Amino acid sequence: MPGMPAPDAPKARLRTPLMTAPEPTGERSALAAAVLPALATAVLSGLAVAAVVATGPSGTLAAWGGGVAAALLCAAVALAAHGRRTTRQAHRDLDRMSRDVDRLRHERGLREEEFARERARLNTELASQRTLLTNEYTHERERFTSEVTRLNEANSVLSGQVRQATTARDAAVSVIGNVAGRLQALATGMLAELRAMEERHTDEEVLADLLHLDHRTAQAGRLADSLAVLTGARSGRRWARPIAMESILRGAMGRISGYQRVRVHASSEAAVAGHAAEGVMHALAELLDNAANFSPPTAEVHVYIEEVPSGVIISVEDAGLVMNEVQLRRAEHAVSGAVTDLGGLSGTRLGLAVVGGLARKYGLRVSFRPSSRGGTGVLLLIPHEILTHPARQSAPQPAAAARPDPVSSPRHAAHHPSRPEITPSWSPAAGAATEWDPAAGTPALPAPDAGAAAPPDGTGVLPRRRRGQALAAAEHHRNRAAAAERQPLTPQGRQSTDRP
């Protein structure tokens, strides 16, 4: 406590008289005061004894008696003087100690008064601070309580809105998926009807129009399949048997507008399992469409096929725009299959997201690299889990069932704009190479053409439809007769911006 003496201070003050002993002069004065009376008494006693001895009859006895009396008297006087001196010293020490006690008592009283005042001041300050802090705490608690109540109410409102938005979004996605399924059924039925019309009509102009509608309907079916993939609905059709890789390529080419610019430089004996064939065809169609749309109108898109131990790699090379690092990372993220929310997609950036959804569903792997042709190259890896090799599992085929012409033949691409030629005839074409059963969702075998010749060896190989010459003549006739020439489909006919 401020102002209070240290605990050892009283002891120091009590030891002060002992440390300040009388000065040597004082001691000599006290000694002289004790010795002088004894000397005076001895002198007087000696004189008295001498007088008695001189006047008395027997001097020896009187002398001894007087000496003893004188000695006793001197001792008594010395003791009396010493006692008196000691008594006076004791009185002086007692007075001094009494004064010290009074002084200490007074100082203690002052310290107690100071301590009491300080304690009262601290108690008053503590009470005021406690009252202030209590008021502040009460105010803050009330404010926090009201804020928590407000936040809880806002959270309840937001939670309700989130639930409503989630319900509305799920309902919208469900509706879109339902609409996509209906569009798929309509497209499938329309393709079947167009196929039937193509079988009935022999007029070249009508046939050209039907093939044109066939091609556009196949593209509309691909768009419906894309909506189904993005909404999680059932996408595409399921085939009852594996589909040859050549038919997969032709089917993908027939679903894009720039099919005439696609060149396939290799083929493969592998076939895709029936449950995954439509998904692989759809993913490849999106990649081909993206490459064609971002290439110059006269540039070609080249496709290479390579069998590797892990599956089949399909490489799509274009000479179009080169993606920078940001666009490349965005594209790789889109095709990785990690994007499951439609919130980050725009209306014109759906193709790569569709590829990512199909890759996640069927185990496909898609990667990008710079193309040797100056554009961008895309690698599509089809895993061996969904591949088969019918040629290795079956007996050798006769010579009449040899491989058809290369799929990159410009003649085939020009003569079959909506449905490149497919062999065997049960394989899927550009959305409508075979007849479709809308209810079952599986292709039906087409009826053989009347002019199709049977194989020389009599084996049951299905015939092939060849309409290239009739279609070419029909288009040539229409180009000469029409006032406005119908232009072939180009990438400008579809403004897609799937490439980031």
Coordinates of C-alpha atoms in Angstrom, one line a residue:
M1 CA 0.0 0.0 0.0
P2 CA 1.5 3.4 -0.9
G3 CA 2.7 5.4 2.1
M4 CA 2.9 2.3 4.4
P5 CA 6.3 1.7 6.0
A6 CA 8.2 -1.4 5.3
P7 CA 7.8 -4.3 7.7
D8 CA 11.3 -4.0 9.1
A9 CA 11.0 -0.2 9.7
P10 CA 9.7 -0.5 13.4
K11 CA 12.5 -2.9 14.2
A12 CA 15.1 -0.6 12.8
R13 CA 13.6 2.3 14.9
L14 CA 13.7 0.1 18.0
R15 CA 17.3 -0.8 17.4
T16 CA 18.3 2.8 17.0
P17 CA 18.8 3.6 20.8
L18 CA 21.0 0.5 21.2
M19 CA 23.1 1.5 18.3
T20 CA 23.6 5.1 19.6
A21 CA 25.4 4.3 22.9
P22 CA 26.5 7.1 25.2
E23 CA 29.6 9.0 24.2
P24 CA 32.8 8.2 26.0
T25 CA 32.6 11.5 27.8
G26 CA 29.2 10.6 29.2
E27 CA 30.5 7.2 30.3
R28 CA 33.4 8.9 32.1
S29 CA 31.0 11.3 33.8
A30 CA 28.8 8.4 35.0
L31 CA 31.9 6.5 36.3
A32 CA 33.1 9.6 38.1
A33 CA 29.7 10.1 39.6
A34 CA 29.8 6.5 41.0
V35 CA 33.5 6.6 42.1
L36 CA 33.7 10.0 43.7
P37 CA 31.1 9.4 46.4
A38 CA 32.9 6.2 47.3
L39 CA 36.3 7.9 47.4
A40 CA 34.9 10.7 49.5
T41 CA 33.3 8.2 51.9
A42 CA 36.6 6.3 52.1
V43 CA 38.6 9.4 52.9
L44 CA 36.1 10.5 55.5
S45 CA 36.0 7.0 57.0
G46 CA 39.8 6.8 57.1
L47 CA 40.0 10.2 58.8
A48 CA 37.4 9.0 61.3
V49 CA 39.2 5.8 62.0
A50 CA 42.5 7.5 62.4
A51 CA 41.0 9.9 64.9
V52 CA 39.4 7.1 66.9
V53 CA 42.6 5.1 66.9
A54 CA 44.6 8.1 68.0
T55 CA 42.3 9.0 70.9
G56 CA 41.2 5.5 71.9
P57 CA 42.9 3.2 74.6
S58 CA 43.3 0.2 72.5
G59 CA 44.3 1.3 69.1
T60 CA 44.5 -2.0 67.3
L61 CA 41.0 -3.2 67.8
A62 CA 39.5 0.1 67.2
A63 CA 41.6 0.4 64.0
W64 CA 40.3 -2.9 62.7
G65 CA 36.7 -2.0 63.5
G66 CA 36.9 1.4 62.0
G67 CA 38.5 0.0 58.9
V68 CA 35.8 -2.6 58.4
A69 CA 33.1 0.0 59.1
A70 CA 34.8 2.4 56.6
A71 CA 35.0 -0.3 54.0
L72 CA 31.3 -1.3 54.4
L73 CA 30.3 2.3 54.3
C74 CA 32.3 2.9 51.1
A75 CA 30.7 -0.2 49.5
A76 CA 27.2 1.0 50.5
V77 CA 27.8 4.4 49.2
A78 CA 29.2 3.0 45.9
L79 CA 26.2 0.7 45.6
A80 CA 23.8 3.5 46.3
A81 CA 25.5 5.7 43.8
H82 CA 25.4 3.0 41.2
G83 CA 21.8 2.2 41.8
R84 CA 20.8 5.8 41.6
R85 CA 22.7 6.1 38.3
T86 CA 21.1 2.9 36.9
T87 CA 17.7 4.1 38.0
R88 CA 18.1 7.4 36.3
Q89 CA 19.4 5.6 33.1
A90 CA 16.4 3.3 33.2
H91 CA 14.1 6.2 33.5
R92 CA 15.7 7.9 30.6
D93 CA 15.5 4.7 28.5
L94 CA 11.9 4.3 29.5
D95 CA 11.1 7.9 28.5
R96 CA 12.8 7.5 25.2
M97 CA 11.0 4.2 24.4
S98 CA 7.7 5.8 25.5
R99 CA 8.4 8.6 23.1
D100 CA 9.2 6.1 20.3
V101 CA 6.1 4.1 21.0
D102 CA 4.0 7.3 20.9
R103 CA 5.7 8.3 17.7
L104 CA 5.1 4.8 16.1
R105 CA 1.5 4.8 17.3
H106 CA 1.0 8.2 15.7
E107 CA 2.6 7.1 12.5
R108 CA 0.5 3.9 12.5
G109 CA -2.6 6.0 13.0
L110 CA -1.6 8.2 10.0
R111 CA -1.0 5.1 7.9
E112 CA -4.3 3.6 8.9
E113 CA -6.1 6.8 8.0
E114 CA -4.3 7.0 4.7
F115 CA -5.0 3.3 4.1
A116 CA -8.7 3.8 5.0
R117 CA -8.9 6.8 2.6
E118 CA -7.2 4.9 -0.2
R119 CA -9.4 1.8 0.4
A120 CA -12.5 4.0 0.3
R121 CA -11.3 5.6 -2.9
L122 CA -10.6 2.3 -4.5
N123 CA -13.9 0.8 -3.4
T124 CA -15.7 3.8 -4.8
E125 CA -13.8 3.6 -8.1
L126 CA -14.3 -0.2 -8.2
A127 CA -18.0 0.2 -7.7
S128 CA -18.3 2.9 -10.4
Q129 CA -16.3 0.7 -12.8
R130 CA -18.4 -2.3 -12.0
T131 CA -21.5 -0.4 -12.5
L132 CA -20.2 1.0 -15.8
L133 CA -19.1 -2.4 -17.0
T134 CA -22.4 -4.0 -15.9
N135 CA -24.3 -1.4 -17.9
E136 CA -22.1 -1.9 -20.9
Y137 CA -22.4 -5.7 -20.7
T138 CA -26.2 -5.5 -20.3
H139 CA -26.4 -3.2 -23.3
E140 CA -24.1 -5.4 -25.5
R141 CA -26.0 -8.5 -24.4
E142 CA -29.3 -6.9 -25.4
R143 CA -27.8 -5.8 -28.7
F144 CA -26.3 -9.2 -29.4
T145 CA -29.6 -10.9 -28.4
S146 CA -31.5 -8.6 -30.8
E147 CA -28.9 -9.2 -33.5
V148 CA -29.0 -12.9 -33.0
T149 CA -32.8 -12.8 -33.2
R150 CA -32.7 -10.7 -36.3
L151 CA -30.1 -13.0 -37.9
N152 CA -32.2 -16.1 -37.0
E153 CA -35.2 -14.6 -38.6
A154 CA -33.2 -13.6 -41.7
N155 CA -31.7 -17.1 -41.8
S156 CA -35.2 -18.6 -41.6
V157 CA -36.3 -16.4 -44.4
L158 CA -33.2 -17.2 -46.5
S159 CA -33.5 -20.9 -45.7
G160 CA -37.1 -20.8 -46.9
Q161 CA -36.0 -19.0 -50.1
V162 CA -33.2 -21.4 -50.6
R163 CA -35.6 -24.3 -50.2
Q164 CA -38.0 -22.7 -52.6
A165 CA -35.2 -21.9 -55.1
T166 CA -33.9 -25.5 -54.7
T167 CA -37.4 -26.9 -55.3
A168 CA -37.9 -24.6 -58.2
R169 CA -34.5 -25.5 -59.7
D170 CA -35.1 -29.2 -59.2
A171 CA -38.5 -28.8 -60.8
A172 CA -37.0 -26.8 -63.7
V173 CA -34.3 -29.4 -64.2
S174 CA -36.9 -32.2 -64.0
V175 CA -39.1 -30.4 -66.5
I176 CA -36.1 -29.8 -68.8
G177 CA -35.1 -33.4 -68.5
N178 CA -38.7 -34.5 -69.3
V179 CA -38.8 -32.1 -72.2
A180 CA -35.4 -33.4 -73.4
G181 CA -36.8 -37.0 -73.2
R182 CA -39.8 -35.9 -75.3
L183 CA -37.6 -34.2 -77.8
Q184 CA -35.5 -37.3 -78.0
A185 CA -38.6 -39.4 -78.7
L186 CA -39.9 -36.9 -81.2
A187 CA -36.5 -36.7 -83.0
T188 CA -36.3 -40.5 -83.0
G189 CA -39.8 -40.8 -84.4
M190 CA -39.1 -38.1 -87.0
L191 CA -35.9 -39.8 -88.1
A192 CA -37.9 -43.1 -88.5
E193 CA -40.6 -41.3 -90.5
L194 CA -37.9 -39.6 -92.7
R195 CA -36.3 -42.9 -93.2
A196 CA -39.6 -44.4 -94.3
M197 CA -40.1 -41.4 -96.7
E198 CA -36.7 -41.9 -98.1
E199 CA -37.6 -45.5 -98.9
R200 CA -40.9 -44.5 -100.6
H201 CA -39.9 -41.4 -102.6
T202 CA -37.6 -41.7 -105.6
D203 CA -37.8 -38.1 -106.8
E204 CA -34.3 -36.6 -106.6
E205 CA -35.4 -33.2 -105.3
V206 CA -37.7 -34.7 -102.7
L207 CA -35.0 -37.1 -101.6
A208 CA -32.5 -34.3 -101.3
D209 CA -35.0 -32.4 -99.1
L210 CA -35.6 -35.4 -97.0
L211 CA -31.9 -36.0 -96.5
H212 CA -31.5 -32.4 -95.5
L213 CA -34.3 -32.7 -93.0
D214 CA -32.7 -35.9 -91.8
H215 CA -29.5 -34.1 -91.1
R216 CA -31.1 -31.2 -89.3
T217 CA -33.2 -33.6 -87.2
A218 CA -30.1 -35.5 -86.2
Q219 CA -28.6 -32.2 -84.9
A220 CA -31.8 -31.4 -83.0
G221 CA -31.6 -34.9 -81.5
R222 CA -28.0 -34.2 -80.4
L223 CA -29.2 -31.0 -78.7
A224 CA -31.9 -33.0 -76.9
D225 CA -29.3 -35.5 -75.8
S226 CA -27.2 -32.7 -74.5
L227 CA -30.0 -31.4 -72.4
A228 CA -30.6 -34.9 -71.0
V229 CA -26.9 -35.2 -70.1
L230 CA -26.8 -31.8 -68.3
T231 CA -30.0 -32.5 -66.4
G232 CA -29.1 -36.0 -65.4
A233 CA -31.9 -37.6 -67.4
R234 CA -31.5 -40.7 -69.6
S235 CA -29.5 -39.7 -72.6
G236 CA -29.5 -41.3 -76.0
R237 CA -30.4 -44.8 -77.0
R238 CA -29.1 -48.2 -75.8
W239 CA -28.0 -50.6 -78.4
A240 CA -28.4 -54.4 -78.0
R241 CA -25.0 -55.2 -79.5
P242 CA -21.6 -53.5 -79.8
I243 CA -21.2 -50.7 -82.4
A244 CA -18.1 -50.7 -84.7
M245 CA -15.7 -47.8 -84.3
E246 CA -16.2 -46.8 -87.9
S247 CA -20.0 -46.5 -87.3
I248 CA -19.3 -44.4 -84.2
L249 CA -17.2 -42.0 -86.2
R250 CA -19.8 -41.8 -89.0
G251 CA -22.6 -41.3 -86.5
A252 CA -20.7 -38.5 -84.8
M253 CA -19.9 -36.8 -88.1
G254 CA -23.5 -37.0 -89.2
R255 CA -24.6 -35.0 -86.1
I256 CA -22.6 -31.9 -86.9
S257 CA -23.0 -29.2 -89.5
G258 CA -19.5 -29.2 -90.8
Y259 CA -19.3 -33.0 -91.5
Q260 CA -17.9 -32.4 -95.0
R261 CA -14.7 -30.9 -93.5
V262 CA -14.0 -33.9 -91.3
R263 CA -11.3 -36.3 -92.5
V264 CA -10.6 -39.7 -90.8
H265 CA -7.1 -41.0 -91.4
A266 CA -7.3 -44.4 -89.6
S267 CA -9.8 -46.9 -88.4
S268 CA -10.0 -49.6 -85.7
E269 CA -11.4 -53.1 -85.4
A270 CA -12.6 -52.3 -81.9
A271 CA -16.3 -51.8 -81.1
V272 CA -18.0 -49.9 -78.3
A273 CA -20.3 -51.7 -76.0
G274 CA -24.0 -51.1 -76.8
H275 CA -24.8 -49.4 -73.5
A276 CA -22.0 -46.8 -74.0
A277 CA -22.0 -46.5 -77.8
E278 CA -24.5 -43.6 -77.9
G279 CA -22.5 -41.7 -75.2
V280 CA -19.2 -42.1 -77.0
M281 CA -20.8 -41.0 -80.2
H282 CA -22.3 -38.0 -78.6
A283 CA -19.1 -36.9 -76.9
L284 CA -17.1 -37.3 -80.2
A285 CA -19.8 -35.3 -82.0
E286 CA -19.4 -32.4 -79.5
L287 CA -15.6 -32.4 -79.9
L288 CA -15.9 -32.6 -83.7
D289 CA -18.5 -29.8 -83.8
N290 CA -16.3 -27.6 -81.5
A291 CA -13.3 -28.2 -83.7
A292 CA -15.2 -27.4 -86.9
N293 CA -16.8 -24.2 -85.5
F294 CA -13.5 -22.8 -84.4
S295 CA -11.7 -23.5 -87.6
P296 CA -11.7 -21.4 -90.8
P297 CA -14.6 -22.3 -93.1
T298 CA -12.2 -23.9 -95.6
A299 CA -10.0 -25.7 -93.0
E300 CA -10.4 -29.4 -92.4
V301 CA -10.7 -31.3 -89.2
H302 CA -8.5 -34.4 -89.0
V303 CA -9.4 -37.5 -86.9
Y304 CA -6.8 -40.2 -86.0
I305 CA -7.5 -43.5 -84.2
E306 CA -4.9 -45.4 -82.3
E307 CA -5.3 -48.5 -80.2
V308 CA -3.3 -48.5 -77.0
P309 CA -3.2 -51.0 -74.1
S310 CA -5.6 -48.9 -72.0
G311 CA -8.2 -48.6 -74.8
V312 CA -8.6 -46.5 -78.0
I313 CA -7.4 -43.0 -78.4
I314 CA -9.3 -40.7 -80.9
S315 CA -7.4 -37.6 -81.8
V316 CA -9.2 -34.6 -83.2
E317 CA -6.9 -32.0 -84.8
D318 CA -8.0 -28.6 -86.1
A319 CA -6.3 -25.5 -87.5
G320 CA -8.4 -23.0 -85.7
L321 CA -8.0 -20.8 -82.7
V322 CA -5.3 -21.6 -80.1
M323 CA -6.4 -21.5 -76.5
N324 CA -4.3 -19.6 -73.9
E325 CA -3.5 -21.0 -70.5
V326 CA -6.6 -19.7 -68.8
Q327 CA -8.9 -21.1 -71.6
L328 CA -7.0 -24.4 -71.6
R329 CA -7.5 -24.8 -67.8
R330 CA -11.1 -23.9 -68.1
A331 CA -11.7 -26.4 -70.9
E332 CA -9.8 -29.2 -69.0
H333 CA -11.9 -28.5 -65.9
A334 CA -15.1 -28.6 -68.0
V335 CA -14.3 -32.0 -69.6
S336 CA -12.9 -33.5 -66.4
G337 CA -16.5 -34.3 -65.2
A338 CA -16.1 -32.3 -62.0
V339 CA -18.7 -29.7 -63.1
T340 CA -22.0 -31.0 -61.9
D341 CA -23.8 -27.7 -61.3
L342 CA -25.5 -25.9 -64.1
G343 CA -25.1 -22.5 -62.4
G344 CA -21.7 -21.8 -64.0
L345 CA -22.8 -22.6 -67.5
S346 CA -23.9 -20.1 -70.1
G347 CA -26.3 -20.7 -72.9
T348 CA -23.5 -20.9 -75.5
R349 CA -21.0 -23.0 -73.5
L350 CA -22.6 -26.4 -73.2
G351 CA -20.6 -28.7 -75.5
L352 CA -17.6 -29.2 -73.2
A353 CA -19.8 -29.6 -70.1
V354 CA -21.8 -32.3 -72.0
V355 CA -18.5 -34.0 -72.8
G356 CA -17.5 -33.8 -69.1
G357 CA -20.8 -35.4 -68.1
L358 CA -20.4 -38.2 -70.6
A359 CA -16.8 -38.7 -69.6
R360 CA -17.8 -39.0 -65.9
K361 CA -20.6 -41.5 -66.8
Y362 CA -18.7 -43.8 -69.1
G363 CA -15.1 -43.4 -67.8
L364 CA -13.8 -41.4 -70.8
R365 CA -10.7 -39.2 -70.5
V366 CA -10.4 -36.0 -72.5
S367 CA -7.2 -33.9 -72.7
F368 CA -6.1 -30.9 -74.8
R369 CA -2.8 -30.2 -76.5
P370 CA -1.4 -27.9 -79.2
S371 CA -2.1 -29.2 -82.7
S372 CA 0.6 -29.8 -85.3
R373 CA -1.8 -28.0 -87.7
G374 CA -1.7 -24.8 -85.8
G375 CA -4.8 -25.1 -83.8
T376 CA -5.9 -27.3 -80.8
G377 CA -5.8 -31.0 -80.5
V378 CA -8.2 -33.1 -78.4
L379 CA -7.5 -36.6 -77.2
L380 CA -10.5 -38.8 -76.3
L381 CA -9.5 -42.0 -74.6
I382 CA -12.1 -44.8 -74.7
P383 CA -11.3 -47.2 -71.9
H384 CA -11.0 -50.9 -72.7
E385 CA -13.8 -51.7 -70.2
I386 CA -16.4 -50.5 -72.7
L387 CA -14.6 -51.9 -75.8
T388 CA -14.9 -55.2 -77.6
H389 CA -13.1 -56.7 -80.6
P390 CA -15.7 -58.7 -82.6
A391 CA -13.3 -59.5 -85.4
R392 CA -11.0 -61.2 -83.0
Q393 CA -13.8 -63.1 -81.3
S394 CA -15.5 -64.4 -84.4
A395 CA -14.3 -66.5 -87.4
P396 CA -12.7 -64.9 -90.4
Q397 CA -15.2 -63.3 -92.7
P398 CA -15.3 -64.1 -96.5
A399 CA -13.9 -61.8 -99.0
A400 CA -17.4 -60.4 -99.9
A401 CA -17.7 -58.9 -96.4
A402 CA -14.5 -56.9 -96.7
R403 CA -14.0 -53.5 -95.1
P404 CA -15.9 -50.6 -96.8
D405 CA -14.4 -47.6 -98.3
P406 CA -12.5 -45.2 -96.0
V407 CA -14.8 -43.0 -94.0
S408 CA -12.8 -39.9 -95.1
S409 CA -13.7 -40.3 -98.7
P410 CA -14.8 -36.9 -100.1
R411 CA -17.2 -38.7 -102.4
H412 CA -19.1 -40.3 -99.6
A413 CA -19.2 -37.0 -97.6
A414 CA -20.6 -35.1 -100.6
H415 CA -23.2 -37.8 -101.6
H416 CA -24.5 -38.4 -98.1
P417 CA -24.7 -35.1 -96.2
S418 CA -27.1 -36.3 -93.6
R419 CA -26.1 -39.9 -93.2
P420 CA -22.6 -41.0 -94.3
E421 CA -22.5 -44.6 -95.6
I422 CA -22.4 -47.2 -92.9
T423 CA -21.4 -50.9 -93.1
P424 CA -22.9 -53.2 -91.8
S425 CA -26.3 -51.8 -92.3
W426 CA -27.4 -52.2 -88.7
S427 CA -24.8 -49.8 -87.5
P428 CA -25.9 -46.2 -86.6
A429 CA -25.4 -43.5 -89.1
A430 CA -25.7 -39.7 -88.7
G431 CA -28.6 -40.1 -86.4
A432 CA -30.7 -42.1 -88.9
A433 CA -28.8 -44.7 -90.6
T434 CA -31.1 -47.4 -89.3
E435 CA -34.8 -47.5 -88.5
W436 CA -35.7 -46.7 -85.0
D437 CA -38.2 -48.1 -82.7
P438 CA -39.3 -45.1 -80.6
A439 CA -40.9 -47.2 -77.9
A440 CA -38.0 -49.6 -77.4
G441 CA -35.2 -47.1 -78.2
T442 CA -33.2 -49.7 -80.2
P443 CA -32.5 -49.8 -83.9
A444 CA -34.3 -52.1 -86.2
L445 CA -32.7 -53.8 -89.2
P446 CA -33.6 -52.1 -92.5
A447 CA -35.1 -54.0 -95.3
P448 CA -32.7 -55.0 -98.1
D449 CA -32.7 -52.9 -101.2
A450 CA -34.3 -54.5 -104.3
G451 CA -31.1 -53.8 -106.3
A452 CA -28.7 -55.1 -103.7
A453 CA -26.8 -58.2 -104.8
A454 CA -26.3 -61.1 -102.5
P455 CA -22.7 -62.1 -101.7
P456 CA -21.2 -64.5 -104.1
D457 CA -20.6 -67.1 -101.5
G458 CA -24.2 -67.0 -100.3
T459 CA -23.4 -65.8 -96.8
G460 CA -26.0 -63.8 -95.0
V461 CA -24.2 -60.4 -95.1
L462 CA -26.7 -57.6 -94.8
P463 CA -26.9 -55.3 -97.9
R464 CA -25.7 -51.8 -98.1
R465 CA -27.7 -48.8 -99.3
R466 CA -25.9 -46.6 -101.8
R467 CA -27.7 -43.4 -102.9
G468 CA -24.7 -41.3 -103.6
Q469 CA -25.4 -40.9 -107.4
A470 CA -29.1 -40.2 -107.0
L471 CA -28.5 -37.6 -104.3
A472 CA -25.7 -36.0 -106.3
A473 CA -27.9 -35.7 -109.4
A474 CA -30.8 -34.3 -107.3
E475 CA -28.6 -31.6 -105.8
H476 CA -27.1 -30.8 -109.2
H477 CA -30.6 -30.4 -110.7
R478 CA -31.8 -28.2 -107.9
N479 CA -28.7 -26.0 -108.0
R480 CA -29.4 -25.3 -111.7
A481 CA -33.1 -24.8 -111.3
A482 CA -33.3 -22.8 -108.1
A483 CA -33.0 -19.1 -108.2
A484 CA -31.3 -19.0 -104.8
E485 CA -28.7 -21.7 -104.4
R486 CA -28.9 -23.6 -101.2
Q487 CA -25.5 -23.4 -99.5
P488 CA -24.2 -26.5 -97.6
L489 CA -24.1 -26.2 -93.9
T490 CA -21.1 -24.4 -92.5
P491 CA -19.9 -23.7 -89.0
Q492 CA -21.4 -20.2 -89.3
G493 CA -24.8 -21.8 -89.4
R494 CA -24.5 -22.6 -85.7
Q495 CA -23.0 -20.0 -83.4
S496 CA -21.4 -22.1 -80.8
T497 CA -18.8 -20.9 -78.4
D498 CA -17.9 -24.0 -76.5
R499 CA -14.2 -23.2 -76.8
P500 CA -13.4 -21.0 -73.9

